[in-house]
PDB file of C-alpha atoms in Angstrom:
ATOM      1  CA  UNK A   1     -17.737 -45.470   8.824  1.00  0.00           C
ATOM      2  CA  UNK A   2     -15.486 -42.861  10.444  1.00  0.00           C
ATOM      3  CA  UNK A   3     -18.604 -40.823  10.525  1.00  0.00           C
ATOM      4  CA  UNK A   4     -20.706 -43.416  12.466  1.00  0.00           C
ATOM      5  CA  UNK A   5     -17.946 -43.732  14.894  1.00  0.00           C
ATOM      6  CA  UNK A   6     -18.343 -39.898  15.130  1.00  0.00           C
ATOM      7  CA  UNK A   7     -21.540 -40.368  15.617  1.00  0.00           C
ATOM      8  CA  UNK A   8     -21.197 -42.654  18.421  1.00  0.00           C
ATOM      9  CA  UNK A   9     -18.673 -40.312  20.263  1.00  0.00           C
ATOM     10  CA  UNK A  10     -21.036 -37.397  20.176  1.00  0.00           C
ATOM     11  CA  UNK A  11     -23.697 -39.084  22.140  1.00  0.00           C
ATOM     12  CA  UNK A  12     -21.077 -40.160  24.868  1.00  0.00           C
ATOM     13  CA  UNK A  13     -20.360 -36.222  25.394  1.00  0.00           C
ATOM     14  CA  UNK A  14     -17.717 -35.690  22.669  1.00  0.00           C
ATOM     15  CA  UNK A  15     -17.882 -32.493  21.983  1.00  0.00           C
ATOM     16  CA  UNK A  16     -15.199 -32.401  19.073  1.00  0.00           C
ATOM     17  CA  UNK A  17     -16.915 -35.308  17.047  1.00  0.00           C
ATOM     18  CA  UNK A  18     -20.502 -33.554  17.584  1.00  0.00           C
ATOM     19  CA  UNK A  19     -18.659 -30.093  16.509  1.00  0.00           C
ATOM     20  CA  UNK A  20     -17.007 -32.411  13.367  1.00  0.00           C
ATOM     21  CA  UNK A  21     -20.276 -33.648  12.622  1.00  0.00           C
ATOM     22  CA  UNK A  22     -22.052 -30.753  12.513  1.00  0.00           C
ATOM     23  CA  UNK A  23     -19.956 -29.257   9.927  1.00  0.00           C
ATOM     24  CA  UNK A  24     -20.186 -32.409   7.503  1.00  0.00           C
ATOM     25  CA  UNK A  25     -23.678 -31.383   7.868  1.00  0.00           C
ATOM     26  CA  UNK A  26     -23.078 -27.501   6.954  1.00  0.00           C
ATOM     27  CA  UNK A  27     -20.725 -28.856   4.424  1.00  0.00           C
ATOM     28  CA  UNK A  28     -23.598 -31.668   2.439  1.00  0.00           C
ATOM     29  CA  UNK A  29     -26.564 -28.525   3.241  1.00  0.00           C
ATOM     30  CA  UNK A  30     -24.333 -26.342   1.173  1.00  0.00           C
ATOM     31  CA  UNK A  31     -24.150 -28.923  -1.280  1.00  0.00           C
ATOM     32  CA  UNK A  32     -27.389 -28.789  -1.880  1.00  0.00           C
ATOM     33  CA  UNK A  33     -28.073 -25.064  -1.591  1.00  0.00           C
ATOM     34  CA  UNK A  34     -26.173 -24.946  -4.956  1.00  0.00           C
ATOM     35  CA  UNK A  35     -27.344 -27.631  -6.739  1.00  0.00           C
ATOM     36  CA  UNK A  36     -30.640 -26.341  -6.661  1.00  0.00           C
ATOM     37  CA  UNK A  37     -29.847 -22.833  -7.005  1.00  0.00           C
ATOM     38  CA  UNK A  38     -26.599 -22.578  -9.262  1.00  0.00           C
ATOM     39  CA  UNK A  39     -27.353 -18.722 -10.045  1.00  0.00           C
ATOM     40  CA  UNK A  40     -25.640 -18.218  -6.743  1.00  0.00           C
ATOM     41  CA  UNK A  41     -21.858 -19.659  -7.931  1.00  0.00           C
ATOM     42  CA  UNK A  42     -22.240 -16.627 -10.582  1.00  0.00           C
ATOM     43  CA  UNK A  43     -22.824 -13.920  -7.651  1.00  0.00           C
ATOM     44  CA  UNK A  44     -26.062 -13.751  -7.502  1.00  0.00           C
ATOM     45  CA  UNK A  45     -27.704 -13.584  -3.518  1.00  0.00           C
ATOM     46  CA  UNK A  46     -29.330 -16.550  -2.673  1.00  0.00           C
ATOM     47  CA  UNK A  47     -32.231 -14.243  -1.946  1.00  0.00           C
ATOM     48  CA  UNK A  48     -32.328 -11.591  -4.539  1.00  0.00           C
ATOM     49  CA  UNK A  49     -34.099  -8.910  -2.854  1.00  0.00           C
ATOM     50  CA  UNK A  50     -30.512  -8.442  -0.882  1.00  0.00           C
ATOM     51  CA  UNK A  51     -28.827  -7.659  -4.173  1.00  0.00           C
ATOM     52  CA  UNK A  52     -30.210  -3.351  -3.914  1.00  0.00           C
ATOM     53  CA  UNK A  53     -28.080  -3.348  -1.361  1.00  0.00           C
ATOM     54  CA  UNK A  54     -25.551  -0.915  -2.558  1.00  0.00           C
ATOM     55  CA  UNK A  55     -21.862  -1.211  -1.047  1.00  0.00           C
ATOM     56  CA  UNK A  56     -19.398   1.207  -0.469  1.00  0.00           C
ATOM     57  CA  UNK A  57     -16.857   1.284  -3.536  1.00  0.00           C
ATOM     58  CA  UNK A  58     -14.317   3.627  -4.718  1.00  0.00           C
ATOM     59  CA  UNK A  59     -10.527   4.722  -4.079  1.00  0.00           C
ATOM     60  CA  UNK A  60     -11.728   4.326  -0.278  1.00  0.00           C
ATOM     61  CA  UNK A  61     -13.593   0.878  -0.244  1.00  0.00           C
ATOM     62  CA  UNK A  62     -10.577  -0.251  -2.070  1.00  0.00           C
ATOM     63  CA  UNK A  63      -8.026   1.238   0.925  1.00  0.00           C
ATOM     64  CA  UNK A  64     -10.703  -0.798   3.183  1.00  0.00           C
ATOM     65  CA  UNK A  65     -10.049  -3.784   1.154  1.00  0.00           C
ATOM     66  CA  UNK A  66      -6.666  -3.488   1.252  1.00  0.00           C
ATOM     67  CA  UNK A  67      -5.916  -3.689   4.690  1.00  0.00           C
ATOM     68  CA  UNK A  68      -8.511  -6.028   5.173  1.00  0.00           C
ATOM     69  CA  UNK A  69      -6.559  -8.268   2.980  1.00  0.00           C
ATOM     70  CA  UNK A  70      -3.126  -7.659   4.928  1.00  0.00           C
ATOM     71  CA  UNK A  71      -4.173  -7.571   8.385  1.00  0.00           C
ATOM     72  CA  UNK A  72      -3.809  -3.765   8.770  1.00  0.00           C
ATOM     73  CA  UNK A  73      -7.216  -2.575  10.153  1.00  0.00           C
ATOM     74  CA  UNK A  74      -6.301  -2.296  13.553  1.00  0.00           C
ATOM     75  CA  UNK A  75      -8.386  -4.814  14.903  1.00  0.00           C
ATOM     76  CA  UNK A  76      -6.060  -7.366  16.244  1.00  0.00           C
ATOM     77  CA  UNK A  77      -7.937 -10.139  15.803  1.00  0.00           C
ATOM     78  CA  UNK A  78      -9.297  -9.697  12.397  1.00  0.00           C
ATOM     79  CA  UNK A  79      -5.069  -8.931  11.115  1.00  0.00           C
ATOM     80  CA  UNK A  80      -4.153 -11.998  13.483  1.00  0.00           C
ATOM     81  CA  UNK A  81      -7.012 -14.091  11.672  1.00  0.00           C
ATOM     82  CA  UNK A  82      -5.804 -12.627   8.234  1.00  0.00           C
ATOM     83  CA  UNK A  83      -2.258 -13.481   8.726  1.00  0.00           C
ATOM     84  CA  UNK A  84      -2.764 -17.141   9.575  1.00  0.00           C
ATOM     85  CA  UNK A  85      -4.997 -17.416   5.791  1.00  0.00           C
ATOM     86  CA  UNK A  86      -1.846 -15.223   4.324  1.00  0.00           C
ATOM     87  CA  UNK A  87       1.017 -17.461   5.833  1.00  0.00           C
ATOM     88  CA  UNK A  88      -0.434 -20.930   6.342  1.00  0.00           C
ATOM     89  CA  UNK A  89      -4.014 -20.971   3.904  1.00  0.00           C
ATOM     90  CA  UNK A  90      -6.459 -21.835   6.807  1.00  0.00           C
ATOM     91  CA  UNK A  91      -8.614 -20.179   9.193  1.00  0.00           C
ATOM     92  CA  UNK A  92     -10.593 -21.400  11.780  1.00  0.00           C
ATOM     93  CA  UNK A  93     -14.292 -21.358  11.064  1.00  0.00           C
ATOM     94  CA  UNK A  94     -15.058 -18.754  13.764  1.00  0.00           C
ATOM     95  CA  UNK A  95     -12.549 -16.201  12.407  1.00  0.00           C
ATOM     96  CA  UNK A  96     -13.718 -17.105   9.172  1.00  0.00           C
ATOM     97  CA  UNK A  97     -17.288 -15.930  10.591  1.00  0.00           C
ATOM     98  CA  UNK A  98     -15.829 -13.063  12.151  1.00  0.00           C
ATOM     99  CA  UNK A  99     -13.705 -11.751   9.382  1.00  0.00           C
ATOM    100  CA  UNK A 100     -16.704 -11.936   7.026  1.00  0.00           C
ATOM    101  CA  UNK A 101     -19.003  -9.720   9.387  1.00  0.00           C
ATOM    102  CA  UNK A 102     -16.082  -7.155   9.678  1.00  0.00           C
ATOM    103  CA  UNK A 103     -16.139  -7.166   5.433  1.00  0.00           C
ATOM    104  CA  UNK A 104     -19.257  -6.934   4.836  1.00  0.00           C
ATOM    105  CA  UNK A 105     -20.719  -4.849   7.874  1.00  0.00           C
ATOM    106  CA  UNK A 106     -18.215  -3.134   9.525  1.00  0.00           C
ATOM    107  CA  UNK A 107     -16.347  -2.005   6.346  1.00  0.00           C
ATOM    108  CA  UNK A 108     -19.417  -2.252   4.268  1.00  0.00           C
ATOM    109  CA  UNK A 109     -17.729  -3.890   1.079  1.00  0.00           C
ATOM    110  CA  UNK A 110     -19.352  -6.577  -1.188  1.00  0.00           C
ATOM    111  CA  UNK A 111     -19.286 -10.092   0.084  1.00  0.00           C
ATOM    112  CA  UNK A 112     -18.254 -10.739  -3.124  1.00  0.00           C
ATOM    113  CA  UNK A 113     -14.805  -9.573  -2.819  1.00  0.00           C
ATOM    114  CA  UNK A 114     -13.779 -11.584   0.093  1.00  0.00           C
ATOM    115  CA  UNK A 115     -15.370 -14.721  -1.184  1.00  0.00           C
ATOM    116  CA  UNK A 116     -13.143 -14.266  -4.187  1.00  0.00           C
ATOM    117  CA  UNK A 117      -9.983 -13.757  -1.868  1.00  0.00           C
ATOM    118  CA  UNK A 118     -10.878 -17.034   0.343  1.00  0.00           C
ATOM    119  CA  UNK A 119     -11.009 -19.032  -3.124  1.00  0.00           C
ATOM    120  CA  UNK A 120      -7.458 -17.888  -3.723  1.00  0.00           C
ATOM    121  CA  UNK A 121      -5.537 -18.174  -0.296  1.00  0.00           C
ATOM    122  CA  UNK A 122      -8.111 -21.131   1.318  1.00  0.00           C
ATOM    123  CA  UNK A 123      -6.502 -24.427   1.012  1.00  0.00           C
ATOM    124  CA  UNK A 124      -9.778 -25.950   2.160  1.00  0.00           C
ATOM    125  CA  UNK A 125     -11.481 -24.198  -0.720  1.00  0.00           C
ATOM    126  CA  UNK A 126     -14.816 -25.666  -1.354  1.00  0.00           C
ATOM    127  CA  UNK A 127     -16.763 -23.780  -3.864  1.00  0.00           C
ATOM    128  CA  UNK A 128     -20.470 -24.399  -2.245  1.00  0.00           C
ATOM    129  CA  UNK A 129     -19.675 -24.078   1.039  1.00  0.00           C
ATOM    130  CA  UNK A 130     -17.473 -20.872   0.530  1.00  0.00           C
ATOM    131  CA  UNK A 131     -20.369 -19.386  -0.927  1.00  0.00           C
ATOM    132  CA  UNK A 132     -22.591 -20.546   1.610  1.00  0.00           C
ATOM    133  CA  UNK A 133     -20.348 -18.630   4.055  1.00  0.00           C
ATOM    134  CA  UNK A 134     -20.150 -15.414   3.130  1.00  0.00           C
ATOM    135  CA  UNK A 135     -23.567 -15.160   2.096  1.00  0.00           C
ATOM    136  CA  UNK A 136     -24.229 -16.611   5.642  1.00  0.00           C
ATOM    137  CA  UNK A 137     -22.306 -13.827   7.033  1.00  0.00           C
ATOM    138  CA  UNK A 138     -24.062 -11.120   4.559  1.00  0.00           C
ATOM    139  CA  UNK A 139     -27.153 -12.209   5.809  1.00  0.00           C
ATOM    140  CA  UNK A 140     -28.398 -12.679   2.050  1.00  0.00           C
ATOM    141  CA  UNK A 141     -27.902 -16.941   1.713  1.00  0.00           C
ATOM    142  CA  UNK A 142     -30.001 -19.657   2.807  1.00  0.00           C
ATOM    143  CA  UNK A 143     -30.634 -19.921   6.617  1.00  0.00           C
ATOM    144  CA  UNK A 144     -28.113 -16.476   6.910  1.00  0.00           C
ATOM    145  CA  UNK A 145     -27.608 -15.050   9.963  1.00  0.00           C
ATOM    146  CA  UNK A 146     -29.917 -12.003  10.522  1.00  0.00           C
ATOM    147  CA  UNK A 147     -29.364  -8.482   8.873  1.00  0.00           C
ATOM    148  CA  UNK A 148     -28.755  -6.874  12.688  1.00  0.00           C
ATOM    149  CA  UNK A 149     -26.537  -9.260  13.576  1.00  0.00           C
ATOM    150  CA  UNK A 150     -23.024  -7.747  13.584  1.00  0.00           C
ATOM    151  CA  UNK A 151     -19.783  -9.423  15.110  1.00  0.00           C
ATOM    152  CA  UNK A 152     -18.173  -6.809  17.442  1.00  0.00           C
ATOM    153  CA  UNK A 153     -14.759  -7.654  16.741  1.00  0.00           C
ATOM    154  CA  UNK A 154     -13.325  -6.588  20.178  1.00  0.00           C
ATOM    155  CA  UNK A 155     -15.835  -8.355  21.749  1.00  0.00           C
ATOM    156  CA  UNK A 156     -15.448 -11.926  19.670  1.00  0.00           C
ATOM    157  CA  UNK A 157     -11.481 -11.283  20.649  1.00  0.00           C
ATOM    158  CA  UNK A 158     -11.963 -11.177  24.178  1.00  0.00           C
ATOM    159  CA  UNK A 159     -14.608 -14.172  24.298  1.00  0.00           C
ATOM    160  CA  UNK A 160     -12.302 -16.195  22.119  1.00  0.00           C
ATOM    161  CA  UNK A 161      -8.980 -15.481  22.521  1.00  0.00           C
ATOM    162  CA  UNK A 162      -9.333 -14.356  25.825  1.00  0.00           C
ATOM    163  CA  UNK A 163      -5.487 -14.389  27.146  1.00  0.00           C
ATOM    164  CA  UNK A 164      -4.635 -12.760  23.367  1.00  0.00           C
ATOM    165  CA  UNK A 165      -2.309 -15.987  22.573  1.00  0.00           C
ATOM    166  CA  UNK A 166      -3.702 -16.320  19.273  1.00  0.00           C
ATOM    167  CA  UNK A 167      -2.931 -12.238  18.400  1.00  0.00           C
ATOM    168  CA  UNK A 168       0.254 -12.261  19.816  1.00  0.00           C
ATOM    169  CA  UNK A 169       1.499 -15.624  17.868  1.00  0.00           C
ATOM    170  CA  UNK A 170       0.788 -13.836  14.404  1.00  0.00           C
ATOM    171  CA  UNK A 171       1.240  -9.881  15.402  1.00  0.00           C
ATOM    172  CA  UNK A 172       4.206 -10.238  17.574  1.00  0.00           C
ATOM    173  CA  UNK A 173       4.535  -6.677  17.384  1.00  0.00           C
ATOM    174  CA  UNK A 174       1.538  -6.501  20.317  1.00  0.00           C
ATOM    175  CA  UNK A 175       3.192  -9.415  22.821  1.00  0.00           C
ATOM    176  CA  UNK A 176       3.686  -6.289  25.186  1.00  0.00           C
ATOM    177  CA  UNK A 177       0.029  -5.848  25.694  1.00  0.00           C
ATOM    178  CA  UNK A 178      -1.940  -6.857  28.640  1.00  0.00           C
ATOM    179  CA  UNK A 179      -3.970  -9.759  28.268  1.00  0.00           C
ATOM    180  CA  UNK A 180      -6.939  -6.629  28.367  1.00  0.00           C
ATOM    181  CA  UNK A 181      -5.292  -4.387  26.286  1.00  0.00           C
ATOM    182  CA  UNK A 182      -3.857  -6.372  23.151  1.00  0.00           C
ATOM    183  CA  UNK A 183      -7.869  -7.048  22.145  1.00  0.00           C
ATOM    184  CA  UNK A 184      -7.830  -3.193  21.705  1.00  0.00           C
ATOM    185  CA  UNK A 185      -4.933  -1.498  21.600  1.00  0.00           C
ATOM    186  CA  UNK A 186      -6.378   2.337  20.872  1.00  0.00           C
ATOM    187  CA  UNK A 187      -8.065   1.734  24.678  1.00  0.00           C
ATOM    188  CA  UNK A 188      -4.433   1.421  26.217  1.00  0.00           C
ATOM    189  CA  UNK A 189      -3.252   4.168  28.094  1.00  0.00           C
ATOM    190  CA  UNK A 190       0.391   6.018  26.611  1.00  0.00           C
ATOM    191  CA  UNK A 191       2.118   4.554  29.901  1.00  0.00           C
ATOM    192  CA  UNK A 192       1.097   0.334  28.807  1.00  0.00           C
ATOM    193  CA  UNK A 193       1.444   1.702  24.991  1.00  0.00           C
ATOM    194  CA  UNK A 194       5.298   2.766  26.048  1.00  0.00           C
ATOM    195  CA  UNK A 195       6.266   0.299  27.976  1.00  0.00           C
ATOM    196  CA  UNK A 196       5.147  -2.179  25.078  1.00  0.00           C
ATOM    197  CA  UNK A 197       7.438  -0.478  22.913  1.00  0.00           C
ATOM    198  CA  UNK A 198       4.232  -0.227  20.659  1.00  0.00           C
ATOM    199  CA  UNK A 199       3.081   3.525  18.564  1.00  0.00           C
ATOM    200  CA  UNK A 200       0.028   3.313  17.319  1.00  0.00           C
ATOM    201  CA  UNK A 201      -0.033   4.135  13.940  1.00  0.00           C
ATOM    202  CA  UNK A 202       3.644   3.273  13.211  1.00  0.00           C
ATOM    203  CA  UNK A 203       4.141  -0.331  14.281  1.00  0.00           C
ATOM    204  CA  UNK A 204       0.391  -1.210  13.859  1.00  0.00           C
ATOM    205  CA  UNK A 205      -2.361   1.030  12.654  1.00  0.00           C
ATOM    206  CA  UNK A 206      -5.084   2.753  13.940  1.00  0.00           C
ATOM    207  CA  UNK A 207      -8.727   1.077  13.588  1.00  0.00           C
ATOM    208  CA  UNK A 208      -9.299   2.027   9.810  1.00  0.00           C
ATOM    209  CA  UNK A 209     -13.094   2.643  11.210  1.00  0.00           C
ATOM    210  CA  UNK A 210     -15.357   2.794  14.341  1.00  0.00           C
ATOM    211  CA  UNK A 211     -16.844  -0.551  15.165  1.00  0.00           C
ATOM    212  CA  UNK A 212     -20.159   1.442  16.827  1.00  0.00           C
ATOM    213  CA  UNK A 213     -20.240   4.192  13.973  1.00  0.00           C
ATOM    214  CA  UNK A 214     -19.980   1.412  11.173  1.00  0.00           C
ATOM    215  CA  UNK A 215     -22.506  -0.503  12.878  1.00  0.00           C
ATOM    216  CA  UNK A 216     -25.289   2.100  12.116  1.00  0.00           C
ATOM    217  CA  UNK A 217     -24.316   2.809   8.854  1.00  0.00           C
ATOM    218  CA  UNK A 218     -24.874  -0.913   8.230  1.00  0.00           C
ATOM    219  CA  UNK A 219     -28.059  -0.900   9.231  1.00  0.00           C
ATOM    220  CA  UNK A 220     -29.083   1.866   7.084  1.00  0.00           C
ATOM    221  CA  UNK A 221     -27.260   0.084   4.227  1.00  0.00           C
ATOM    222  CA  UNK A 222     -29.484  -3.007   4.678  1.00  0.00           C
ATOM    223  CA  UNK A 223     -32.582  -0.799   5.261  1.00  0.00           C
ATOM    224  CA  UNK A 224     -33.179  -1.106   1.371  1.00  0.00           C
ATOM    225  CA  UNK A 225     -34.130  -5.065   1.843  1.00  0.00           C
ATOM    226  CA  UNK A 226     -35.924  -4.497   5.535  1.00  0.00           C
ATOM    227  CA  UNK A 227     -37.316  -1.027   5.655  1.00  0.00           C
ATOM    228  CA  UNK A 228     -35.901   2.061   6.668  1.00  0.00           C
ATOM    229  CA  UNK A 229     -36.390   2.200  10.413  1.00  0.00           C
ATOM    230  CA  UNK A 230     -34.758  -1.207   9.937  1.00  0.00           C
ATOM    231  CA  UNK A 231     -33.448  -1.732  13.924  1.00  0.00           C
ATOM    232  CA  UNK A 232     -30.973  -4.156  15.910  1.00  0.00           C
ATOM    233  CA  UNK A 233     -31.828  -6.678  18.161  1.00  0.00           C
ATOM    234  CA  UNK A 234     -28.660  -8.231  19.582  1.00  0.00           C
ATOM    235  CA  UNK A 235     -24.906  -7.074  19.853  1.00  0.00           C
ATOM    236  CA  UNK A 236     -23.459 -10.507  19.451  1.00  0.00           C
TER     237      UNK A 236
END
């Protein structure tokens, strides 16, 4: 019923009941994707040829890990995004898109690993539609975004949270940032960095990698499942 009347709205123009719609759909799709395919809920790709990919491990890819896990990888809005699932267990489905790309393609970890950490700090868990995610964002599920497409973090910040109220409600440490700077603080000049009281490094890190240079090692990394001269096509 309350779906119907959802229903109803979104052909008047309701954009929030089409938007709440849409994800019941995602929601019963993922349902199904695991039903039929229950190999994946034991981490197996939902297309296998993306399981050669190999991801970067060691004492470094667990550093990575780390700070993507505490919001300390100097990308304001992936530690703002990470701080909301660490203090309140939920996180909007765009961050949750966004954090996932920086995981598994800017950082070039297993999908794996942040699947398992959204099981344990998700109050929303879902097992299918978890899975569903991350493999969406790791471009190995069913109907997954494409292997070149790679969320530039900066630029998802500024389209997003455009006036930075979202960063500076969970870092407060960056409310001294311009509304241009606090979506990359590394880009502000010592002056704005000074007169926010902010040193880079101290109270909030440095970019644990370079979005561009991380960006091409990705698409080497996926070369193994779409050739070597493997290309991008957008810069979403």
């Amino acid at each position: 019923q309350i779906a119907g009347i959802a229903h109803q709205l979104s052909l008047q123009g309701d954009a929030g009941a089409a938007t709440w719609l849409s994800e019941l759909i995602w929601r019963d799709f993922y349902f199904q994707v695991l039903s039929h395919n229950p190999q994946i809920a034991e981490g197996k790709s939902f297309r296998p040829e993306y399981d050669k990919i190999i991801w970067h491990h060691g004492k470094h890819a667990d550093m990575l890990f780390d700070a993507w896990c505490n919001g300390q990888t100097g990308y304001p809005l992936i530690d703002a995004a990470m701080a909301q699932i660490n203090q309140s267990g939920y996180m909007h489905n765009r961050l949750r898109m966004v954090v996932a790309s920086f995981l598994c393609k800017d950082l070039g970890l297993d999908w794996r690993r942040g699947e398992a950490y959204f099981a344990t700090h998700l109050n929303d868990f879902e097992l299918s539609s978890n899975n569903g995610g991350w493999q969406w964002a790791s471009s190995s599920g069913c109907d997954a975004q494409p292997y070149f497409r790679i969320f530039n973090p900066v630029t998802q910040s500024e389209r997003f949270d455009p006036e930075g109220k979202f960063i500076r409600r969970y870092l407060p440490q960056l409310a001294g940032l311009s509304d241009k700077s606090i979506h990359a603080p590394w880009a502000a000049t010592p002056v704005e960095l000074e007169a926010a009281e902010l040193k880079l490094g101290e109270s909030y890190p440095k970019p644990v990698i370079d979005h561009a240079e991380a960006r091409e090692r990705t698409l080497q990394r996926y070369g193994v499942v779409r050739g070597p001269n493997a290309k991008a096509q957008s810069k979403p």
